PDB file of C-alpha atoms in Angstrom:
ATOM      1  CA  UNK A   8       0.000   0.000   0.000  1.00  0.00           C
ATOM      2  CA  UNK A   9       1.552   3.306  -1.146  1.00  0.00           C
ATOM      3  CA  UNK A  10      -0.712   6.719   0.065  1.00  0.00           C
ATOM      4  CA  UNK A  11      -0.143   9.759  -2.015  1.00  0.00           C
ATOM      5  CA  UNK A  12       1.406  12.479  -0.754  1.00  0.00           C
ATOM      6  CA  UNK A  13       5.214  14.250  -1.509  1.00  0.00           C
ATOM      7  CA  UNK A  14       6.877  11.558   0.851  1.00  0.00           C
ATOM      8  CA  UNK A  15       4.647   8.472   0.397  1.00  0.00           C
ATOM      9  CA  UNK A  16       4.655   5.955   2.940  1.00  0.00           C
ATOM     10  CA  UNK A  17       4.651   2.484   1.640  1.00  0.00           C
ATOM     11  CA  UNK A  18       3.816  -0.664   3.407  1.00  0.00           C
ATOM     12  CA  UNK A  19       3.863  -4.395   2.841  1.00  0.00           C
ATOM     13  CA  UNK A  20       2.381  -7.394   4.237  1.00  0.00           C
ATOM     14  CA  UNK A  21       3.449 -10.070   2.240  1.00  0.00           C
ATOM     15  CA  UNK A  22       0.797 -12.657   1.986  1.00  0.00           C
ATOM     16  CA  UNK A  23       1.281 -15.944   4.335  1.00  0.00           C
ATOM     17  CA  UNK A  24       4.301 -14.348   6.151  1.00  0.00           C
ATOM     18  CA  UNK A  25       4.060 -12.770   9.789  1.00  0.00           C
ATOM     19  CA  UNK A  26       5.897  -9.338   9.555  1.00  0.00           C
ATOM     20  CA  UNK A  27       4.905  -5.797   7.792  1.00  0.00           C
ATOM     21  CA  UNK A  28       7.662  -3.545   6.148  1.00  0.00           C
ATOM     22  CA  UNK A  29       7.188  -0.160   5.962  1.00  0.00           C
ATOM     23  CA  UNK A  30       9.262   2.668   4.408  1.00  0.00           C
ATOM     24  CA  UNK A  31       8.731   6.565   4.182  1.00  0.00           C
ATOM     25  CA  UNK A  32      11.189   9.238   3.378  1.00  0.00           C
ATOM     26  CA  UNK A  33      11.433  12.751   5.325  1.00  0.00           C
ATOM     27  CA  UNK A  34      13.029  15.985   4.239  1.00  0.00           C
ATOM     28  CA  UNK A  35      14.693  16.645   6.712  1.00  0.00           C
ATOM     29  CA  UNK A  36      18.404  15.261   8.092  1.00  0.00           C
ATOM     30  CA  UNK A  37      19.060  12.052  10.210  1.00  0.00           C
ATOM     31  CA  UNK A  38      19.621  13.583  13.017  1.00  0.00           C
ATOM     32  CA  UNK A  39      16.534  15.443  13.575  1.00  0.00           C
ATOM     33  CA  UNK A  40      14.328  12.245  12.291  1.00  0.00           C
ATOM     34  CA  UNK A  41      16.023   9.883  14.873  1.00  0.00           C
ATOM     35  CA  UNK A  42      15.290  13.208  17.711  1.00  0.00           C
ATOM     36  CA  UNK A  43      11.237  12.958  17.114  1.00  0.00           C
ATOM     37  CA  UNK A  44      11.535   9.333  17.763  1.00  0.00           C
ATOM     38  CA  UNK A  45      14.005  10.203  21.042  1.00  0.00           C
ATOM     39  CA  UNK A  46      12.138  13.039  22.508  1.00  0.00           C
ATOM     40  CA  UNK A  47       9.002  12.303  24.122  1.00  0.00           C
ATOM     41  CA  UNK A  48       7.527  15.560  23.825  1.00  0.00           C
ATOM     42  CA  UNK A  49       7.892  14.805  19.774  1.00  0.00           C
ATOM     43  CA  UNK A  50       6.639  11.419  19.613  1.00  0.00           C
ATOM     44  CA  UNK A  51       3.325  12.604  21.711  1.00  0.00           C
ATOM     45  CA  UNK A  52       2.728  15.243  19.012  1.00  0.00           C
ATOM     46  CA  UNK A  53       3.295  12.712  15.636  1.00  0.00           C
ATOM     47  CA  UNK A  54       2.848   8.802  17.023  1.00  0.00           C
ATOM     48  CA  UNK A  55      -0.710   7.527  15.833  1.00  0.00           C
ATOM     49  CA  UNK A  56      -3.612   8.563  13.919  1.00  0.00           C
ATOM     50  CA  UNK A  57      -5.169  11.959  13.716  1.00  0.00           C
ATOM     51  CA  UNK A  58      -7.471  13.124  15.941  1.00  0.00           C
ATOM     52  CA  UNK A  59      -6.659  10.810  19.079  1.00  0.00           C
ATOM     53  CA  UNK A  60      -4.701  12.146  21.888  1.00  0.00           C
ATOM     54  CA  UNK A  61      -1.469  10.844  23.160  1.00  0.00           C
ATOM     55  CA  UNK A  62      -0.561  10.529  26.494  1.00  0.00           C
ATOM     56  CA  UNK A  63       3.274   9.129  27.067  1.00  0.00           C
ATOM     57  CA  UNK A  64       4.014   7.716  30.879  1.00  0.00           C
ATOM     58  CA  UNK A  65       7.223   6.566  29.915  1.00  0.00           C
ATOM     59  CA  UNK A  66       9.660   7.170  26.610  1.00  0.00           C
ATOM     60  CA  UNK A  67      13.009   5.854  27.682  1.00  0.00           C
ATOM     61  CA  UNK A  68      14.516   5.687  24.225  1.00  0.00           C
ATOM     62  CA  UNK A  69      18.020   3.706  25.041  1.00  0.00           C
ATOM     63  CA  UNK A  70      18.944   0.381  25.236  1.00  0.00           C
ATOM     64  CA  UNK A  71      16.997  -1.876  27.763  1.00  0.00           C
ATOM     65  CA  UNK A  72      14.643   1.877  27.859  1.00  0.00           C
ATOM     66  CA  UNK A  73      10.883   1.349  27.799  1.00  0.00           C
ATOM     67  CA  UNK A  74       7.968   2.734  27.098  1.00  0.00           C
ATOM     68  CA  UNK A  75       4.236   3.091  27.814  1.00  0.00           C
ATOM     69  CA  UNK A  76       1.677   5.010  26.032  1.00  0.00           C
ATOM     70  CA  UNK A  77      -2.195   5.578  25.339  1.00  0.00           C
ATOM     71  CA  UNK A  78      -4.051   6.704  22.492  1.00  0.00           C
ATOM     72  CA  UNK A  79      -7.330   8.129  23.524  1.00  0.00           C
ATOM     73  CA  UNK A  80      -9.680   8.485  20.374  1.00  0.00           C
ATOM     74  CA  UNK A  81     -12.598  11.289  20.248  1.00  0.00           C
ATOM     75  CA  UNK A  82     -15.121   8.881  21.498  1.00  0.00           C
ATOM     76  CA  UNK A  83     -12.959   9.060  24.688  1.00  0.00           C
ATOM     77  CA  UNK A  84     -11.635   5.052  24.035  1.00  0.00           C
ATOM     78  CA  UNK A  85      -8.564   4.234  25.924  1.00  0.00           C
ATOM     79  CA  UNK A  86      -5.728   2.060  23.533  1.00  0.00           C
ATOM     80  CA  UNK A  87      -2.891   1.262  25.453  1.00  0.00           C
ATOM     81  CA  UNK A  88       0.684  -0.224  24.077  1.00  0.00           C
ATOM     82  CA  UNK A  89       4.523  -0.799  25.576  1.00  0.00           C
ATOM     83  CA  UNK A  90       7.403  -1.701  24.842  1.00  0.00           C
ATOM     84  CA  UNK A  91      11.236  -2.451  25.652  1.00  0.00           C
ATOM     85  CA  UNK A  92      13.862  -0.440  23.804  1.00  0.00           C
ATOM     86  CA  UNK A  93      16.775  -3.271  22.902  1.00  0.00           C
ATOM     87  CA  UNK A  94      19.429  -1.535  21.016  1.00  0.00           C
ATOM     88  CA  UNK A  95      19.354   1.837  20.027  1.00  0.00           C
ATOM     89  CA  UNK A  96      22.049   3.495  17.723  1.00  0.00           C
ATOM     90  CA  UNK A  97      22.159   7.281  17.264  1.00  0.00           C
ATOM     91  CA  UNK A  98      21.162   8.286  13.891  1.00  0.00           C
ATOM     92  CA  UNK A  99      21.114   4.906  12.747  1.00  0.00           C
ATOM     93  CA  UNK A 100      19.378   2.007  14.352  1.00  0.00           C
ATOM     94  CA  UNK A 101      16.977   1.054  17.192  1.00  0.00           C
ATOM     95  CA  UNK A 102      15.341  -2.598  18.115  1.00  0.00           C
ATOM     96  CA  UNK A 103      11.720  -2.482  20.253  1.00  0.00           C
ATOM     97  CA  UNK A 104       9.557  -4.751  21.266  1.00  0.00           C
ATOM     98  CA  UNK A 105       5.793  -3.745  21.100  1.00  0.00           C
ATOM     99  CA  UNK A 106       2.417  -4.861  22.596  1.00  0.00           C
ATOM    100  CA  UNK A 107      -0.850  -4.072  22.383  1.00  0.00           C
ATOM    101  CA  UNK A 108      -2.559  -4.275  25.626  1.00  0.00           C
ATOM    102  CA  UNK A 109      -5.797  -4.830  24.288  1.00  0.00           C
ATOM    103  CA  UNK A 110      -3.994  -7.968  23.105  1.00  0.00           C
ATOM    104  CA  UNK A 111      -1.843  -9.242  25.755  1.00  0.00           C
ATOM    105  CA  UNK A 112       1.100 -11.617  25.438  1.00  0.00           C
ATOM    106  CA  UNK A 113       0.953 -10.942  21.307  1.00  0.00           C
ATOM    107  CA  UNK A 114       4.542  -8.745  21.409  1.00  0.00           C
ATOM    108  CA  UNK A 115       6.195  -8.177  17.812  1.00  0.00           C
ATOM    109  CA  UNK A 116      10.200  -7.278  17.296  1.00  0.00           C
ATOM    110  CA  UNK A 117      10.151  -4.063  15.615  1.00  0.00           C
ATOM    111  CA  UNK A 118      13.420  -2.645  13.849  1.00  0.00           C
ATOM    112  CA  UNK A 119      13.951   1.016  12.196  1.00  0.00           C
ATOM    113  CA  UNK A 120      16.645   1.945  10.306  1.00  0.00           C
ATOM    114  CA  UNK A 121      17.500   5.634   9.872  1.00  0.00           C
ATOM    115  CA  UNK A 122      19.235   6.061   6.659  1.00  0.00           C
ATOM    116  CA  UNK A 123      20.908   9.757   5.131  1.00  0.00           C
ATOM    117  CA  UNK A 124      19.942  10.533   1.871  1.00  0.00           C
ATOM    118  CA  UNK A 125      22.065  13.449   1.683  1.00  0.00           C
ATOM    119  CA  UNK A 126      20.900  16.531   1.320  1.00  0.00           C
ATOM    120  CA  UNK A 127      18.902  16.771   4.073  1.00  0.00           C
ATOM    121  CA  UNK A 128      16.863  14.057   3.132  1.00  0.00           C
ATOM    122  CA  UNK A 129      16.199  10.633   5.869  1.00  0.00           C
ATOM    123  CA  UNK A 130      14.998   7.408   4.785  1.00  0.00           C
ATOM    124  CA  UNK A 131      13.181   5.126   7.857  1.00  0.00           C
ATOM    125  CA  UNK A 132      12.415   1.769   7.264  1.00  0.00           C
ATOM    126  CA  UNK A 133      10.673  -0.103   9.699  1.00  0.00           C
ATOM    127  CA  UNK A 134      10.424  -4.242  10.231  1.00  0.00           C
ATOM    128  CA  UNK A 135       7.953  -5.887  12.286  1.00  0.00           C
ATOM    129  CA  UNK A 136       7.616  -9.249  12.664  1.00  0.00           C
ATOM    130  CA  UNK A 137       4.453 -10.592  14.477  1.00  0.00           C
ATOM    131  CA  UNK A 138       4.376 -14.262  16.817  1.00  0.00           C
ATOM    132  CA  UNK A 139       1.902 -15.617  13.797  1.00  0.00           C
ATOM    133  CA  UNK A 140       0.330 -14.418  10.655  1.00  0.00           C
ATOM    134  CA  UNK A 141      -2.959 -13.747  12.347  1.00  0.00           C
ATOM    135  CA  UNK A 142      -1.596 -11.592  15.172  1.00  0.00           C
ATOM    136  CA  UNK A 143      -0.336  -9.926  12.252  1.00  0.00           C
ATOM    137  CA  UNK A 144      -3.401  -9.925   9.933  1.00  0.00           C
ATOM    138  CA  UNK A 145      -5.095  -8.222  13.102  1.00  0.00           C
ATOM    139  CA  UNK A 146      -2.450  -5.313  13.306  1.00  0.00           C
ATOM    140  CA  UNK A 147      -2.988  -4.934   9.594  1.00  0.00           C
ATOM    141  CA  UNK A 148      -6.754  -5.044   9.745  1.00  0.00           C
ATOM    142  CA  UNK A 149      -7.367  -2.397  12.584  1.00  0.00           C
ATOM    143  CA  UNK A 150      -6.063   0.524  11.275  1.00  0.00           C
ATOM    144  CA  UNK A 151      -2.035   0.439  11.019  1.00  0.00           C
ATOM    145  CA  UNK A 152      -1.365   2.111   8.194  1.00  0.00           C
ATOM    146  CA  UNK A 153      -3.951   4.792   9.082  1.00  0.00           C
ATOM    147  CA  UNK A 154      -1.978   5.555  12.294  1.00  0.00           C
ATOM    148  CA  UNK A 155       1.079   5.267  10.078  1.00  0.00           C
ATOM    149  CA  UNK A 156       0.260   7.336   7.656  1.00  0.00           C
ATOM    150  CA  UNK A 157      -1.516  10.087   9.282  1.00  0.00           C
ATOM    151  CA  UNK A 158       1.011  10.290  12.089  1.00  0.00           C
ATOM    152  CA  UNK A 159       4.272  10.605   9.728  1.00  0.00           C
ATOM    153  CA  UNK A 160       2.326  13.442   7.866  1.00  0.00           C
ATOM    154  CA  UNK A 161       2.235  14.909  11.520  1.00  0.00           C
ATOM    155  CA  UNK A 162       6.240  14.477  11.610  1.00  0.00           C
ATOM    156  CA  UNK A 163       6.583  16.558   8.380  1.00  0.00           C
ATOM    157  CA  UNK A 164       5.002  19.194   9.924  1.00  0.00           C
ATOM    158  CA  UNK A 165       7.463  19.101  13.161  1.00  0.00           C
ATOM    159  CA  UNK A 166      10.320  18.231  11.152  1.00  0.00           C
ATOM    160  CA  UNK A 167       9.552  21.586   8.949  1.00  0.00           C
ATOM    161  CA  UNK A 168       8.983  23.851  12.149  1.00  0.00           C
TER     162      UNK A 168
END
């Protein structure tokens, strides 16, 4: 799935295997891509789809860090996830694990790459593989690349300011 917009976002499920790819390009350098993943403050104002409000109780974004957040949507729905930070390499690299809590015990590996471009430009490509297909089929089905989508558009706009 590819949206349309200057910096498409592009993600793939590839049938009968459990892990989603996704890959999106930002104008803007490394180093201020891999900071509004780092900084709390950023990732409340860009994680998720639009319209739902983010409330971060912890963003420790190291290795062995953690974190625990919740979406709130406008019907006033709670949507709570966390995670352990495993390796994290400045500008380049971090390893997470990530769970749903509306699903518990279903945790997927999640790897993002942050890769220069040059001038300027940041490509992040993001792994996630899933305990089976249908844990995946499930992240897939309710609304991923929504949050995805709408929430990197959201990271333009901080990335520009």
């Amino acid at each position: 799935m590819t949206t349309d917009t200057t910096n498409p976002v592009t993600i793939e499920a590839p049938e009968g295997l459990p892990y989603v790819d996704i890959e999106r390009e930002f104008d803007a350098p490394v180093a201020a891509v891999f900071d509004a993943h780092r900084d709390p403050d950023k990732v409340r104002q860009w994680l998720g789809p639009d319209g739902y409000e983010m409330r971060v109780e912890r963003w420790d974004f190291r290795p062995q860090g953690g974190y625990r957040y919740v979406h709130i949507d406008p019907e006033g729905n709670h949507w709570a996830f966390n995670g352990t930070f495993h390796s994290v390499r400045e500008n380049e690299f971090a390893v997470q694990t990530f769970e749903f809590e509306g699903a518990p015990d279903i945790v997927s590996i999640e790897s993002m790459t942050f890769e220069d471009l040059g001038d300027g430009r940041t490509r992040v490509r993001g792994h996630a593989v899933y305990p089976t297909l249908e844990a995946r089929d499930a992240m897939v089905e309710h609304g991923m690349a929504k949050g995805v989508t709408e929430g990197y558009a959201r990271l333009d706009a901080i990335l520009a300011a």
